[in-house]
Coordinates of C-alpha atoms in Angstrom, one line a residue:
Chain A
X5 CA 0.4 115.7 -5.0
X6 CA 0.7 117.9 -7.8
X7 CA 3.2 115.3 -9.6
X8 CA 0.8 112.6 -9.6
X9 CA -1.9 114.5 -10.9
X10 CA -0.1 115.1 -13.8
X11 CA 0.8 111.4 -14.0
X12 CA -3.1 111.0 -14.0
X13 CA -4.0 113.4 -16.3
X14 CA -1.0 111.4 -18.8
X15 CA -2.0 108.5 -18.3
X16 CA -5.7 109.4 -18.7
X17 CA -4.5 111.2 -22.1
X18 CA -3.2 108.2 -23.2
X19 CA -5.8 105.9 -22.7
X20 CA -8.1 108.2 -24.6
X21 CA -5.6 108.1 -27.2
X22 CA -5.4 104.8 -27.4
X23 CA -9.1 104.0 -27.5
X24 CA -9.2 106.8 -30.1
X25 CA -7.9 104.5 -32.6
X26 CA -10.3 101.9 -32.8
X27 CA -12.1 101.1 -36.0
X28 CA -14.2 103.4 -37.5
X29 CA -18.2 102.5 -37.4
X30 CA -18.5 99.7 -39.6
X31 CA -21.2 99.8 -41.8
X32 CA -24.0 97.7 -40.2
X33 CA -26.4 95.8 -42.2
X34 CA -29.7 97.4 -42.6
X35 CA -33.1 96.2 -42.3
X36 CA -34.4 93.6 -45.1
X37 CA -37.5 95.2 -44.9
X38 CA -39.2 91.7 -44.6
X39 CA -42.4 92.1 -43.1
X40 CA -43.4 88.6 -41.7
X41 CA -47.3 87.6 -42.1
X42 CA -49.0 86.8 -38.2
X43 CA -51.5 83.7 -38.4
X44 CA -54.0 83.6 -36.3
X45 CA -56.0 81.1 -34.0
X46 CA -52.7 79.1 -34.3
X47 CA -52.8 75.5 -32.9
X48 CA -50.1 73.0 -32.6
X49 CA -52.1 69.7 -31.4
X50 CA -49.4 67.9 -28.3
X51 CA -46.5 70.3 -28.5
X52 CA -45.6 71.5 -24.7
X53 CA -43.4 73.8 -26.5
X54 CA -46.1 75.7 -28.0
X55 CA -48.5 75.4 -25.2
X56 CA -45.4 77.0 -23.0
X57 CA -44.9 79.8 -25.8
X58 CA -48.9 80.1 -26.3
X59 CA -49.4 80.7 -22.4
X60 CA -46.5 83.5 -22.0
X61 CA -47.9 85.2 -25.0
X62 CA -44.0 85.7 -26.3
X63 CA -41.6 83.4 -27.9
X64 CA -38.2 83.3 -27.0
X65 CA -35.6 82.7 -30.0
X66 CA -32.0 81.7 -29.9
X67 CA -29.8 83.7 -32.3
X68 CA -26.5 84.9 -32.7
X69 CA -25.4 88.8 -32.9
X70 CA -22.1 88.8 -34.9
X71 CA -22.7 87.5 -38.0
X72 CA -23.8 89.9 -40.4
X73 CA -26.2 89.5 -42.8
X74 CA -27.1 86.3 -41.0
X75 CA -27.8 87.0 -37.3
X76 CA -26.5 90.4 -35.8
X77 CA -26.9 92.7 -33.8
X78 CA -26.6 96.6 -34.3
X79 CA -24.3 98.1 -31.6
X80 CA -25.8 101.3 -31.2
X81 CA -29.7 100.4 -32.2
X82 CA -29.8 96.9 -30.4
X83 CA -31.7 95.4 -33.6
X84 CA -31.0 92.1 -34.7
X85 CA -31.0 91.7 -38.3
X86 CA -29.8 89.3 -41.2
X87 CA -31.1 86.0 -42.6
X88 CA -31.1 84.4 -40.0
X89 CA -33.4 86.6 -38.1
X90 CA -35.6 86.5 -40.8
X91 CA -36.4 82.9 -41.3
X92 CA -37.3 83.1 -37.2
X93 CA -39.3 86.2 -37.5
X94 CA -41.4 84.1 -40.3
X95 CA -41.6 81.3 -38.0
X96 CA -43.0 83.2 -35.2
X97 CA -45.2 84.8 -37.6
X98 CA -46.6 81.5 -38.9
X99 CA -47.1 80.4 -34.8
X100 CA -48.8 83.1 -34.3
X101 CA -46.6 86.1 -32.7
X102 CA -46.0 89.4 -34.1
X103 CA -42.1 90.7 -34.5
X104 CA -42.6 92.8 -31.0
X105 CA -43.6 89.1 -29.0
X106 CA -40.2 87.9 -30.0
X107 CA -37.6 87.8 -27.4
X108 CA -33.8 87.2 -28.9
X109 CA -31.6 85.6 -26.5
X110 CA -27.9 85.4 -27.8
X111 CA -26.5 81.9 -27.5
X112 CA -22.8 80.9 -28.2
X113 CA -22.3 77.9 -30.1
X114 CA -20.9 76.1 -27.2
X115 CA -24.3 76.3 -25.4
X116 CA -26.9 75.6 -28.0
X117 CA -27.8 71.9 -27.4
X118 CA -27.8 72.7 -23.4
X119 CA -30.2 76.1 -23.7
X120 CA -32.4 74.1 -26.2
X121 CA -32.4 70.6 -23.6
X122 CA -33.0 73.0 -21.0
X123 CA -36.1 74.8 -22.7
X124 CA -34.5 78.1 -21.9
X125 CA -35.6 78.8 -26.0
X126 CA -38.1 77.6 -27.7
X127 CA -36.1 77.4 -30.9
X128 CA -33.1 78.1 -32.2
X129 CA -32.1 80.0 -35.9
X130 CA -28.0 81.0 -36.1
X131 CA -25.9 78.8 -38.7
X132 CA -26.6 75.7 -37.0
X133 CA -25.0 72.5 -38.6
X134 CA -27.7 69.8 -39.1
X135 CA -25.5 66.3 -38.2
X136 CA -26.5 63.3 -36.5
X137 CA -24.5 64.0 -33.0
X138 CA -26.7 66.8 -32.4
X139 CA -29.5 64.8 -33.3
X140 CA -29.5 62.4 -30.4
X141 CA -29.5 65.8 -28.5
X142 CA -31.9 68.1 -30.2
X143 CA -34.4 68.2 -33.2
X144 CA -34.0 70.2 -36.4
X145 CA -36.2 71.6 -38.8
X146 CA -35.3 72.3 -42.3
X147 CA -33.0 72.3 -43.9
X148 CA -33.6 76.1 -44.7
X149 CA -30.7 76.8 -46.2
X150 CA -27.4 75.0 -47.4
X151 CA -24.4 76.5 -46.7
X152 CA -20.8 75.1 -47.6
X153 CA -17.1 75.6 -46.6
X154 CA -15.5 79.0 -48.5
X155 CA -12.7 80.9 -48.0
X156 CA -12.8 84.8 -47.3
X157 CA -9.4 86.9 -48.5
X158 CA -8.4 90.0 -49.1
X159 CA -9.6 91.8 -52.3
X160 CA -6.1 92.3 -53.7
X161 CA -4.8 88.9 -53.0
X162 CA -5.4 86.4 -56.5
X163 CA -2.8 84.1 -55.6
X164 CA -5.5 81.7 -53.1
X165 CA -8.2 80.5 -55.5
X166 CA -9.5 77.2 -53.6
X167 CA -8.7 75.0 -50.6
X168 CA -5.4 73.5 -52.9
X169 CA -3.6 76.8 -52.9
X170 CA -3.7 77.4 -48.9
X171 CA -0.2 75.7 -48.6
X172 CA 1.9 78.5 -46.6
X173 CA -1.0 80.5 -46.2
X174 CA -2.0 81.7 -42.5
X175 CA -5.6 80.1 -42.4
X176 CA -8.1 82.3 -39.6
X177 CA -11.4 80.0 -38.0
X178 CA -12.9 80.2 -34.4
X179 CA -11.4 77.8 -32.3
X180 CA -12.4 74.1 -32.5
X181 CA -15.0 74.9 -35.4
X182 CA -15.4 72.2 -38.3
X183 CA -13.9 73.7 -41.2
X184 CA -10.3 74.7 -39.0
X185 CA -10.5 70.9 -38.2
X186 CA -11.2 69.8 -41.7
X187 CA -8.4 72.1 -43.2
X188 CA -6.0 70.6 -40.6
X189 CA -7.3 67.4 -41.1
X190 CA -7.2 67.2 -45.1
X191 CA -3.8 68.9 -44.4
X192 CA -4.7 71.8 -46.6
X193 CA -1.8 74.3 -44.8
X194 CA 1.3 73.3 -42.5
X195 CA 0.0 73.1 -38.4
X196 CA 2.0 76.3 -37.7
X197 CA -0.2 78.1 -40.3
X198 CA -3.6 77.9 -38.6
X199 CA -4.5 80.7 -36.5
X200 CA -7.6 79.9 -34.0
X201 CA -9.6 83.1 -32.5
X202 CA -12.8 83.3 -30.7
X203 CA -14.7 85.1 -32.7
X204 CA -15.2 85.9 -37.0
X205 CA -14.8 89.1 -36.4
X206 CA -11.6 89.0 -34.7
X207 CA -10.2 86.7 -37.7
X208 CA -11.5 89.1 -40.0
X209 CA -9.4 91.9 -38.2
X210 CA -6.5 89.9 -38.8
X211 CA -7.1 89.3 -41.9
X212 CA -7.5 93.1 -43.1
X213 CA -4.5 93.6 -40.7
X214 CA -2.1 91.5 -43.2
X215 CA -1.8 89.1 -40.0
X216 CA -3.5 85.9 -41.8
X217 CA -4.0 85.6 -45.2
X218 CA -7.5 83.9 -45.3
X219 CA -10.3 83.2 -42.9
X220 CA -12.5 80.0 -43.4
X221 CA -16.1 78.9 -42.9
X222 CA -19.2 78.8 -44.0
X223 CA -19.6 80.9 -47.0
X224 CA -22.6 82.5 -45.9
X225 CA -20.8 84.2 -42.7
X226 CA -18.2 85.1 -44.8
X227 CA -20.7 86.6 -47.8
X228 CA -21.7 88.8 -44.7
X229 CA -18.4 89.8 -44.1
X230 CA -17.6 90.2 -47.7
X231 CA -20.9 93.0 -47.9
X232 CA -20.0 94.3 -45.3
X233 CA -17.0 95.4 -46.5
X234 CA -16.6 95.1 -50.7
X235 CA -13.4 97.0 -50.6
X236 CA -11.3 95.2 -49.0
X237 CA -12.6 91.2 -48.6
X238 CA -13.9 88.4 -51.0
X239 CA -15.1 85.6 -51.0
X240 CA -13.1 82.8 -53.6
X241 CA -13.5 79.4 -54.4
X242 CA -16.1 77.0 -54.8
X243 CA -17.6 75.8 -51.7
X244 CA -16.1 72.5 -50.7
X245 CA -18.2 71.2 -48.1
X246 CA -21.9 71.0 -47.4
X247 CA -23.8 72.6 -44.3
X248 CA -27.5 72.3 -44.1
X249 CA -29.0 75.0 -41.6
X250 CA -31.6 73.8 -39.3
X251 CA -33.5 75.3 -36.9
X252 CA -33.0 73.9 -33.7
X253 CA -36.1 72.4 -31.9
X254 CA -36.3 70.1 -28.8
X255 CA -35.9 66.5 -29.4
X256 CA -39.4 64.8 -28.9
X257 CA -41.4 67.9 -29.6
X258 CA -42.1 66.3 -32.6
X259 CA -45.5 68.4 -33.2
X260 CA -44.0 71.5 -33.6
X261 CA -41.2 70.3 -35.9
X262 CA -43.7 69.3 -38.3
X263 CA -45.4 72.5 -38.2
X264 CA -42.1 74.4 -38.8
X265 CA -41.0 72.1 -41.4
X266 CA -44.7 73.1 -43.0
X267 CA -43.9 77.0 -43.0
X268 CA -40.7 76.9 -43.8
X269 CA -41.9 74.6 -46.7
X270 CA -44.5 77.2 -48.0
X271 CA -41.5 80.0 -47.4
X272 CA -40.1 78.0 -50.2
X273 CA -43.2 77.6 -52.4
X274 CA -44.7 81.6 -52.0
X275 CA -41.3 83.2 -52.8
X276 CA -41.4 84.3 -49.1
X277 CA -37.7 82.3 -48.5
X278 CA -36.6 84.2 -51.6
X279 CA -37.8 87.7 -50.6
X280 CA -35.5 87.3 -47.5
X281 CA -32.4 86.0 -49.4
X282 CA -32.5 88.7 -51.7
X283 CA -33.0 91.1 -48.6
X284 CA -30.0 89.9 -46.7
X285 CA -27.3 87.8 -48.0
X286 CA -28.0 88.6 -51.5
X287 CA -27.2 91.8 -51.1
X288 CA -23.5 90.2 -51.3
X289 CA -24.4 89.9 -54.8
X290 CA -25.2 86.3 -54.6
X291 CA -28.2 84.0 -55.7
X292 CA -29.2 80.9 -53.7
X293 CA -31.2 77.8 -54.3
X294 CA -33.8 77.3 -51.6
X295 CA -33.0 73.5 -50.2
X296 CA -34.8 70.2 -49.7
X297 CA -36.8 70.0 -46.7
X298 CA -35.6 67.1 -44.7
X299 CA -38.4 65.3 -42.8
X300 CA -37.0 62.9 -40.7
Chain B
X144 CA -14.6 58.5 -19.8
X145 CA -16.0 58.6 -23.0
X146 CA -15.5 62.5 -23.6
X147 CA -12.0 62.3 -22.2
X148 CA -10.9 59.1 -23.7
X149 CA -12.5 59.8 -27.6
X150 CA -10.9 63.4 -27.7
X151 CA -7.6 62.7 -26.3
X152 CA -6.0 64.3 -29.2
X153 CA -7.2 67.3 -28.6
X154 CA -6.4 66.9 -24.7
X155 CA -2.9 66.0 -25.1
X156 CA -2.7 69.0 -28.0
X157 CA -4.1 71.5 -25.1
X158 CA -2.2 70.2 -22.2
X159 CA 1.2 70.6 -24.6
X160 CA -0.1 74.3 -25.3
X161 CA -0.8 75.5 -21.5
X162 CA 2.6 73.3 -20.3
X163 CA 4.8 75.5 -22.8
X164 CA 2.7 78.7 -22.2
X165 CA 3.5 78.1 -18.2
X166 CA 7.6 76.6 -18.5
X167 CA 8.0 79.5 -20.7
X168 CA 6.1 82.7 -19.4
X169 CA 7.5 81.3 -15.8
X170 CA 11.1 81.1 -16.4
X171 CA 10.4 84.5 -18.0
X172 CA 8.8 86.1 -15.6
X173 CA 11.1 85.2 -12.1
X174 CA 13.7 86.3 -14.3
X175 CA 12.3 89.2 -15.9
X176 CA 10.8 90.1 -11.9
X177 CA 13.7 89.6 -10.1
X178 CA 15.6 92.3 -12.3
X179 CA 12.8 95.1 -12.0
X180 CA 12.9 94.5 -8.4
X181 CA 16.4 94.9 -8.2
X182 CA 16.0 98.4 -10.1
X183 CA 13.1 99.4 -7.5
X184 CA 15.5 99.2 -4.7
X185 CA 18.5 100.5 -6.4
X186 CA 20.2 103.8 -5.6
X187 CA 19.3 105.3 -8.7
X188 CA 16.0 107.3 -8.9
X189 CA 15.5 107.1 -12.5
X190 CA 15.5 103.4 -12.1
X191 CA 13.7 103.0 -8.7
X192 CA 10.7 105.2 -10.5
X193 CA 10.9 103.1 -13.7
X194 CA 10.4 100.0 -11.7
X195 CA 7.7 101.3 -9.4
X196 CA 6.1 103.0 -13.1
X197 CA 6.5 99.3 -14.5
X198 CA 4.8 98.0 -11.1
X199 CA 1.6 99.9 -11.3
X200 CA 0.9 99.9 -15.0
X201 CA 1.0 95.6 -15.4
X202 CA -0.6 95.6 -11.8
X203 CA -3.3 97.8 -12.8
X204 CA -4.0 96.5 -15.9
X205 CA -6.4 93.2 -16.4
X206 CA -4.3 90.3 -18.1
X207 CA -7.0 89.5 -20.5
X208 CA -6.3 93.7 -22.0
X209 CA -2.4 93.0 -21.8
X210 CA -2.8 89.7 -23.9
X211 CA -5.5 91.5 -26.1
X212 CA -2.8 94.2 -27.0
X213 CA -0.4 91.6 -28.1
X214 CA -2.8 89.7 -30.3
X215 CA -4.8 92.6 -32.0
X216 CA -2.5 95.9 -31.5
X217 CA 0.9 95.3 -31.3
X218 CA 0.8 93.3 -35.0
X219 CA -0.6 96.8 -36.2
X220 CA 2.9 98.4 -35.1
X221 CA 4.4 96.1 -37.5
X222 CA 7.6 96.4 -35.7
X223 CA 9.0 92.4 -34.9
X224 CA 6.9 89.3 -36.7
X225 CA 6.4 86.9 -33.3
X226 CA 3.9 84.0 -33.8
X227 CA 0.6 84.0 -31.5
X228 CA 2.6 81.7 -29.1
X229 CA 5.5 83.6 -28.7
X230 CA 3.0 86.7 -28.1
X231 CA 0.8 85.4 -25.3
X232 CA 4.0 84.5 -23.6
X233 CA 5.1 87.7 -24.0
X234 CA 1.9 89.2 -22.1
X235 CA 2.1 86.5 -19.5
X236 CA 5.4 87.2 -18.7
X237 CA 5.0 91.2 -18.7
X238 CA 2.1 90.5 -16.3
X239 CA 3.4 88.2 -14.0
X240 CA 6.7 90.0 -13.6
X241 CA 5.1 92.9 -11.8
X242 CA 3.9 90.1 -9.3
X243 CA 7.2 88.6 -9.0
X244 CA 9.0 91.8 -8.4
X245 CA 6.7 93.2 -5.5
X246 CA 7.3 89.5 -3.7
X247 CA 10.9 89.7 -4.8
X248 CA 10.9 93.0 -3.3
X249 CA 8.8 92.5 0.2
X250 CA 11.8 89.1 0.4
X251 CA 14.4 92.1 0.3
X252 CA 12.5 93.5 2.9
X253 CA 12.8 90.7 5.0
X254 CA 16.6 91.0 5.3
X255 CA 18.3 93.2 8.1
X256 CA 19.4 96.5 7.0
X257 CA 22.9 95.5 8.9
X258 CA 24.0 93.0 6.1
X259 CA 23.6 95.3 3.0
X260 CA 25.7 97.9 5.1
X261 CA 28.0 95.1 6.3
X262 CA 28.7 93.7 2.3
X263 CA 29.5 97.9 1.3
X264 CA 32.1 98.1 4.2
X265 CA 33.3 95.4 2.8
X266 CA 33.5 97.2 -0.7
X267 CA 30.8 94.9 -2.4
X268 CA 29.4 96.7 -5.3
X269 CA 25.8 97.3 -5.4
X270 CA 25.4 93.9 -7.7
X271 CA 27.2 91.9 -5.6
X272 CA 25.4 92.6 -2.4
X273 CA 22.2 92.4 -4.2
X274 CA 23.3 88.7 -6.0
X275 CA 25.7 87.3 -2.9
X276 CA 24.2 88.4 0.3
X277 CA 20.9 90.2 0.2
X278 CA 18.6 88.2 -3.0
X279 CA 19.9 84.5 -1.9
X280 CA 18.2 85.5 2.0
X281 CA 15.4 87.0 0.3
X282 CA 14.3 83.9 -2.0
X283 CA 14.0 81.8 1.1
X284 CA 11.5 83.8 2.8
X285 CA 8.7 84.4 -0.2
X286 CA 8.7 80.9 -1.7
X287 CA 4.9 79.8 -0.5
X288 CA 3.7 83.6 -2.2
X289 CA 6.4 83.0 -5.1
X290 CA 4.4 79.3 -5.8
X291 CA 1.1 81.2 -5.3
X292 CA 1.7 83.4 -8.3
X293 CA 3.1 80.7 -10.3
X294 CA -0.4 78.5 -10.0
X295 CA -2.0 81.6 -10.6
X296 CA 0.0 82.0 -13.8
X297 CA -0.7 78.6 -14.6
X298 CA -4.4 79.0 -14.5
X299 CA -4.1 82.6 -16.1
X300 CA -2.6 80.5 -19.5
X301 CA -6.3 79.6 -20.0
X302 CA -6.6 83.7 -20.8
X303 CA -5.0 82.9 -23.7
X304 CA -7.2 80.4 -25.5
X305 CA -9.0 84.3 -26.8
X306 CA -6.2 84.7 -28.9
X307 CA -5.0 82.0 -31.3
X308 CA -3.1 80.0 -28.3
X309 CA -4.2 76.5 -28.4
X310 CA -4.7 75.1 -24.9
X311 CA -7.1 73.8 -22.0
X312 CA -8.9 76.9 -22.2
X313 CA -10.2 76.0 -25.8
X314 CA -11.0 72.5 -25.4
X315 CA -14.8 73.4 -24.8
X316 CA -15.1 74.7 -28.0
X317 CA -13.6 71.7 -30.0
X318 CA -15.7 69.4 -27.6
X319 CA -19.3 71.3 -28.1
X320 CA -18.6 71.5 -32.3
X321 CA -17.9 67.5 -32.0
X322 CA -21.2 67.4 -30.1
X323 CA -19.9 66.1 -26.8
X324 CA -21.2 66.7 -23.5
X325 CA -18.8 70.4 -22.5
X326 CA -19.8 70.0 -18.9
X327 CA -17.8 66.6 -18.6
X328 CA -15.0 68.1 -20.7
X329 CA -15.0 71.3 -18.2
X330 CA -14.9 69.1 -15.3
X331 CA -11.5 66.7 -17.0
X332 CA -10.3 69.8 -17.7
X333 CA -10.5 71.3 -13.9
X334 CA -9.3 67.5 -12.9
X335 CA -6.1 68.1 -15.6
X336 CA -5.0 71.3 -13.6
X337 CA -5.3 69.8 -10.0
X338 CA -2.9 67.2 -11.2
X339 CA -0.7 69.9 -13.3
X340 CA -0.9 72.2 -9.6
X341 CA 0.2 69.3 -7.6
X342 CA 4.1 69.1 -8.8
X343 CA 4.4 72.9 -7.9
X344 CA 3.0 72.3 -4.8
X345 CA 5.4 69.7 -3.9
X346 CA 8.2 71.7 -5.2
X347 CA 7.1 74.6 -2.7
X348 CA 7.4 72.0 0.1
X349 CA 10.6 70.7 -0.9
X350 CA 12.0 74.5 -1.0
X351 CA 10.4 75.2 2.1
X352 CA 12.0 72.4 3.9
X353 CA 15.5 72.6 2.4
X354 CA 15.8 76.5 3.1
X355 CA 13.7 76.9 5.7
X356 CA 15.8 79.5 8.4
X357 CA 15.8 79.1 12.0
X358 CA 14.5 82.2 13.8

C-alpha cells in the first residue's frame, strides 16, 4: 500500500515536471483599439441572411483563433483579436450590431464551405482564399485584403532568401494547404524535406526548435507570427503567389454581398481599412495597399 | 467517383503512408510485446516489475500524448535525428506493445503449469521453455484478440496524420483546400480501410483453422 503510494506521488511528480516545461506565455496580441461605427435602421432589401440575423438580434461570425494578428484568440481572456476580427467587427457594425451582438464561432478550414452552406454563420472572415472551386459553393465579398505566399525563418538564418534557395531545406505548412502543394509541386525542396503539421503554430515550434528550417504560407499569418515573436522569426522573400481574402457569404444571397462589398468599399475610401492594418498586422512593421474590390 | 477518382494521387500517397506505418509499427510491436511479456513472467523481479512498470505506463497513457511526445518533445532532447516517419512508428510500436504483451501474456496463461515444470526437469533453460514449449502453445490460443489489436493499430495510424505523417488521416485536409466535397472523401476513406481490414481478417481465419487445438 505504502509502495504504491509512493509510485503515485513519482509519477504525479513527474508529470508536473514535465508539464512544467511548456513554453512560457507568449506574448498575445493586444487590442487594435478599433472602435467599429453601428449604423442604424439598417436594411438589406431580399437577403434571408439578414432577415435571419435581424430577427435573432445577434450575428454569428466564422473566424479562426490561431492566427495572430489576423484572427485569434487570447487563452486566458477569451478575446478574439487581429485583422481579421476587425474587418468582421466593421461589417457587423455597418449591418447594424454592436461588438457585444457578435457571436465568434471558430471554424477549421476543412469546414468552412459546409458551416456557410448550412447557414450555421452568417458570414465568414479568417484567411479565406477567394478561387473559383469555392465559388460554385459559397459567395465572397471583397477582396479585402491580398495576401501572397512568403516564407517565415529563423532570425539568424540568411542563407534562405526566396522560394529558389529551399533546396535541402525542411519546408513546415499544415497539411494539404496550397502553398505545401505548390512548393512540392514547383519542386522547390526534395519530397523527404516537407514536413506537414496540423496547425501554424505547431510548424512554428518546429521551426524555433531547429527541427525545420522554414515554415510557408501566407505572409500575413506568418507577419503574425513574426510580431509575435521579433527575436527569434522573420519573414524573407518576396511573396510569390497571390491570395485575395474574401469574406465568405452564402452563394445566392446576393443582397447582402453587395451590401458588404459597399462597406468594405468605404473602409477603403475613409481610411477605416487603414486604421485596422496599422492596428494589427502593421504592427509587424509592414505597410499594405488596400485591394480592388471584386464585384462579380 | 469524382472525389476519389480526380485525387487519386493523393489516395494512393495516403494509403502508401498508413500501409508502411501498420507493416512497420506491427512487425515492431509483436516483436517488441512478445519480449516484455516474456520479462513479466520471468523469474527475475527486477524484470517482472519492469515489464508490469512498462505495462501500465503505455496502457495508461492516450496514443495521441505518446505520438505527441515524439513529434514535439523528444526532438527537444536532441539525442538521435529520426525523421517524422520513423517517429510515429516509434510511438505506435511503444503503444501497441503493451497490448501485445498482456495478450501474449493471458496466451501463457493458457498453458498447463505441468509443461513448464516438465521442460525444467528436463534441464530446459528458462529461454528455451519459454521459445520451445510454452510461447508456440500460447500463440495459438490469443490469435482472434492478437488480430483485434492489430486492426486497432491499423486504424490508430490515422493518430498520426497530427504530426507530419502523411496518410488516410490527412486526406480531408488536401480534399477540403482543393474544394472537394470532404464528406465523400471521409466516406472512400472509411471504404479504403474495410478493404485494408479484410486481409487481416482472413489471415486470422486461416491461423485459426491451421492451429486450432482439440480440447
Amino acid at each position: 500500500m505504502k509502495r504504491t503510494r509512493i509510485l503515485v506521488a513519482a509519477a504525479l511528480a513527474a508529470t508536473l515536471a514535465l508539464a512544467g516545461c511548456g513554453q512560457e506565455g507568449a506574448p498575445g496580441a493586444e487590442g487594435s483599439g478599433y472602435e467599429p461605427t453601428v449604423a442604424q435602421n439598417v436594411e438589406v432589401a431580399g437577403s434571408p441572411t439578414f432577415a435571419a440575423m435581424k430577427q435573432r438580434g445577434r450575428v454569428i461570425v466564422g473566424v479562426k483563433d490561431d492566427q495572430p494578428g489576423l484572427g485569434f484568440r487570447d487563452a486566458t481572456t477569451g478575446q478574439f483579436t487581429g485583422f481579421d476580427i476587425d474587418i468582421a467587427r466593421m461589417v457587423a457594425g455597418g449591418l447594424g450590431f454592436s461588438p457585444d451582438q457578435i457571436d465568434y464561432k471558430v471554424v477549421p478550414s476543412a469546414a468552412r464551405e459546409d458551416v456557410i452552406e448550412r447557414g450555421e454563420v452568417d458570414y465568414y472572415v479568417g484567411t479565406y482564399t477567394i478561387n473559383d472551386k469555392r465559388k460554385q459553393r459559397v459567395g465572397f465579398a471583397g477582396p479585402y485584403y491580398t495576401a501572397g505566399q512568403g516564407l517565415l525563418v529563423r532570425a539568424d538564418d540568411n542563407a534562405i532568401t526566396g522560394p529558389q534557395t529551399l533546396q535541402g531545406k525542411k519546408v513546415c505548412s499544415v497539411t494539404g494547404s496550397t502553398p505545401i502543394q505548390r512548393v512540392r509541386d514547383q519542386n522547390l525542396t526534395e519530397a523527404a524535406n516537407i514536413v506537414e503539421f496540423q496547425t501554424y503554430t505547431q510548424c512554428v515550434d518546429q521551426l524555433i526548435n531547429n527541427q525545420v528550417d522554414a515554415v510557408t504560407t501566407d505572409d500575413a499569418i506568418l507577419l503574425g507570427y513574426a510580431s509575435q515573436n521579433p527575436e527569434q522569426l522573420k519573414v524573407v522573400g518576396e511573396k510569390f503567389s497571390s491570395e485575395p481574402y474574401g469574406i465568405g457569404l452564402p452563394k445566392n444571397d446576393t443582397a447582402l454581398r453587395t451590401k458588404v462589398n459597399d462597406l468594405l468599399q468605404a473602409a477603403i475610401d475613409d481610411g477605416t481599412w487603414k486604421t485596422i492594418y496599422d492596428g494589427t498586422l502593421g504592427k509587424s512593421g509592414t505597410q499594405a495597399e488596400p485591394p480592388t474590390i471584386d464585384r462579380y | 467517383m469524382n472525389v476519389l477518382l480526380d485525387n487519386a494521387d493523393v489516395y494512393w500517397r495516403a494509403i502508401l503512408g498508413t500501409v508502411g506505418l501498420f507493416v512497420v509499427s506491427a512487425i515492431g510491436s509483436l516483436i517488441l510485446g512478445t519480449l516484455i511479456a516474456g520479462l513479466r513472467v520471468s523469474p527475475v523481479p527486477v524484470l517482472r516489475t519492469f515489464g508490469s512498470l512498462y505495462v501500465t505506463l503505455l496502457r495508461n497513457t492516450p496514443l495521441t500524448l505518446v505520438l505527441f511526445f515524439f513529434a514535439f518533445a523528444y526532438p527537444r532532447l536532441e539525442l538521435v535525428e529520426f525523421s517524422f516517419f520513423t517517429l510515429a512508428c516509434i510511438g505506435l510500436t511503444l503503444y501497441t506493445a503493451a497490448f501485445v504483451c498482456e495478450i501474449v501474456r493471458s496466451g501463457i496463461n493458457t498453458v498447463p503449469v505441468g509443461q513448464a515444470e516438465a521442460a525444467r526437469a528436463l534441464g530446459f533453460t528458462f529461454t528455451q521453455t519459454l521459445g520451445q514449449i510454452v510461447l508456440p502453445q500460447a500463440v495459438r490460443a490469443v490469435v482472434p484478440p492478437m488480430t483485434n489489436i492489430q486492426i486497432a493499430l491499423l486504424k490508430n495510424t490515422t493518430i498520426a496524420s497530427g504530426f507530419a505523417v502523411f496518410q488516410l488521416g490527412s486526406v480531408y485536409s488536401v480534399l477540403s483546400e482543393r474544394g472537394y466535397n470532404v464528406m465523400i472523401g471521409l466516406l472512400w476513406i472509411a471504404a479504403i480501410f474495410v478493404v485494408l481490414v479484410v486481409p487481416l481478417t482472413l489471415l486470422q481465419r486461416r491461423l485459426d483453422a491451421k492451429w486450432g487445438v482439440a480440447r
